[in-house]
Coordinates of C-alpha atoms in Angstrom, one line a residue:
X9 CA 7.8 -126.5 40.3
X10 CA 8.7 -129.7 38.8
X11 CA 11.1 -130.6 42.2
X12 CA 7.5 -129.5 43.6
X13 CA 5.8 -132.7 42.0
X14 CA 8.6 -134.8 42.4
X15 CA 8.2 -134.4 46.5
X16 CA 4.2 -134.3 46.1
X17 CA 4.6 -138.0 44.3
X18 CA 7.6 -139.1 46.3
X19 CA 5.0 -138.6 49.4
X20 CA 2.7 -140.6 48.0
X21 CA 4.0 -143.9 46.1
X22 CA 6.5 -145.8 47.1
X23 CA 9.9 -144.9 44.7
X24 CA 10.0 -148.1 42.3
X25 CA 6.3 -146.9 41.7
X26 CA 6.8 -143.2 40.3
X27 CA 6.9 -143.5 37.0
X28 CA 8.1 -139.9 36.1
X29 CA 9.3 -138.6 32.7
X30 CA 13.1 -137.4 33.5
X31 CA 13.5 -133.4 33.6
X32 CA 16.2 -134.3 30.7
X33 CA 13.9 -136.1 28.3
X34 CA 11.7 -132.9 27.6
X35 CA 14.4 -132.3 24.8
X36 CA 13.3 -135.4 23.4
X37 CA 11.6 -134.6 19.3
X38 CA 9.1 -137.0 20.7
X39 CA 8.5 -135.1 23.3
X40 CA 5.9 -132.2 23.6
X41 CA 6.0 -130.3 27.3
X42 CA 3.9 -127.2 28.1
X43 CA 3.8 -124.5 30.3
X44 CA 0.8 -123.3 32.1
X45 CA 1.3 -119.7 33.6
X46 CA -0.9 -117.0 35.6
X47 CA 0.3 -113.4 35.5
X48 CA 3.5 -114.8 34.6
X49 CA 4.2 -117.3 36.8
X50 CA 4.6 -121.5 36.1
X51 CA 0.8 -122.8 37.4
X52 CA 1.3 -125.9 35.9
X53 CA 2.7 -127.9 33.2
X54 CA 2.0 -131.7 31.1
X55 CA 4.3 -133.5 28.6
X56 CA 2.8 -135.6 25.5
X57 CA 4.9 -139.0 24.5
X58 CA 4.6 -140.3 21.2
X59 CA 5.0 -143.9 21.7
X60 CA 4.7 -146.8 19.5
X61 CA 3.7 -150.3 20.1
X62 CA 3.3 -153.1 17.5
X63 CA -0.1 -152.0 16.6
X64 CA 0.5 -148.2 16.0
X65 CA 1.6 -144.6 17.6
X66 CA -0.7 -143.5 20.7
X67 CA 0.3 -140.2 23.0
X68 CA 0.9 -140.6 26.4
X69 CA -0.1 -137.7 29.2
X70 CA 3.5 -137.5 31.6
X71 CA 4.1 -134.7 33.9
X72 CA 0.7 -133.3 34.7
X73 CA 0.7 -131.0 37.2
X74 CA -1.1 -127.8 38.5
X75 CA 0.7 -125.5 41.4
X76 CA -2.2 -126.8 44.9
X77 CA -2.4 -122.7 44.9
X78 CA -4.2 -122.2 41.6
X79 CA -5.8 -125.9 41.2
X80 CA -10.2 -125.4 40.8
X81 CA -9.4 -122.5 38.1
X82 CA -9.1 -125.0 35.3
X83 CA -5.5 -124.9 34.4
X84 CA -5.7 -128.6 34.2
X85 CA -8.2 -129.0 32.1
X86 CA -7.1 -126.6 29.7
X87 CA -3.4 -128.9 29.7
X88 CA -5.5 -131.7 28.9
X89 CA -7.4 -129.8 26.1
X90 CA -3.7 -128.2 24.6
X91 CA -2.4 -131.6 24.8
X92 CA -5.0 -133.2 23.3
X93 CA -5.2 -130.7 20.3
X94 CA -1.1 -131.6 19.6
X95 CA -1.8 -135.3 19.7
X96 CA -4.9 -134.7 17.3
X97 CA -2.4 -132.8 15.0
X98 CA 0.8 -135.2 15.3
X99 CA -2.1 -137.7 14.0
X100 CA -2.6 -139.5 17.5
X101 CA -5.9 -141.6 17.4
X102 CA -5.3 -142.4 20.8
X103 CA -4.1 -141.2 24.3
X104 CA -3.1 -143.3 27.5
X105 CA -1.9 -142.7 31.0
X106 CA -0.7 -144.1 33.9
X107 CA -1.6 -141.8 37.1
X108 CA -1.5 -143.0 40.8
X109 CA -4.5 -144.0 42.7
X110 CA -3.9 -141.9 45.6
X111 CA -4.9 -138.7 43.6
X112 CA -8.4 -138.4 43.5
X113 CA -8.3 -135.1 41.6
X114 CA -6.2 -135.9 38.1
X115 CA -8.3 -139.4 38.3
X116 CA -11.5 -137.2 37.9
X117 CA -10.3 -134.7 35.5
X118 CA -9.5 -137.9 33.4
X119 CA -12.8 -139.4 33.6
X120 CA -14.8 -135.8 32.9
X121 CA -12.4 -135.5 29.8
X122 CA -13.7 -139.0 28.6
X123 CA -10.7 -141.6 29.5
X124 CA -11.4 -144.9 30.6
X125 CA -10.0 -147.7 32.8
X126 CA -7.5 -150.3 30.9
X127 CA -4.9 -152.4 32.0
X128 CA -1.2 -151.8 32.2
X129 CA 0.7 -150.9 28.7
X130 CA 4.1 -149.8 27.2
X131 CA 6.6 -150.7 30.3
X132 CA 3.7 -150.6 32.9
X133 CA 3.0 -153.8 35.5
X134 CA -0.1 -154.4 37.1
X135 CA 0.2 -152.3 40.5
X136 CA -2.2 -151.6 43.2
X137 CA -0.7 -147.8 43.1
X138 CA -1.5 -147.3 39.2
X139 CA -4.7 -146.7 37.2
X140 CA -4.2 -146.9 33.7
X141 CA -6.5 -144.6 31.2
X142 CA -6.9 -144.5 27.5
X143 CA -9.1 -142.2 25.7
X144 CA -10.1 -142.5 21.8
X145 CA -9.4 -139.4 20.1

């Protein structure tokens, strides 16, 4: 599934633009990466970064992804929730993202879940593929 994504985003941003978390950094301690099944099958997944800049530690949303077959049962929103609820408990007081423009769907589950527009952060540049989100936890 994760090769899945990789094509999905691959067809929609030009390369230098996809700004995926590697498949080998989900062994990362900073790193928290859960699985979303339905009768025991992968429907999805998400990853939460803990990230430091010179102000404090945020979480950052990577990897969100729900199978096109099982997306309008609310897989996604219940990754958001679970990833959320870790932040909250690894002391996160904040939560950003960068998603691509081009998908209307994740850009809406972001807003209903009470994220907001910001500029670029961490390694990000200003792109006219990106949206950047934060949301105060």
């Amino acid at each position: 599934m994760m090769a899945d994504s990789d094509r999905v985003y691959a067809d929609l941003y030009p390369v230098e633009e996809n700004h995926l978390l590697d498949p080998a950094a989900l062994i990362d301690p900073d790193i928290t990466f859960l699985v979303a099944r339905c009768d025991g099958v992968v429907a999805g997944f998400g990853a939460l970064a803990i990230r430091r800049d010179e102000n404090a530690a945020y979480g950052e949303l990577k990897r969100m992804y729900v199978a096109p077959s099982l997306r309008g049962i609310g897989l996604g929103r219940r990754l958001l929730q679970a990833l959320e609820d870790r932040a909250r408990a690894d002391g996160m007081a904040l939560l950003r993202l960068e998603t691509g423009n081009r998908q209307p769907e994740a850009i809406g589950l972001y807003r209903a879940a009470g994220f907001t527009e910001r500029g670029p952060f961490g390694p990000y540049a200003e792109s006219e593929h990106s949206l950047y989100m934060e949301k105060r936890l």
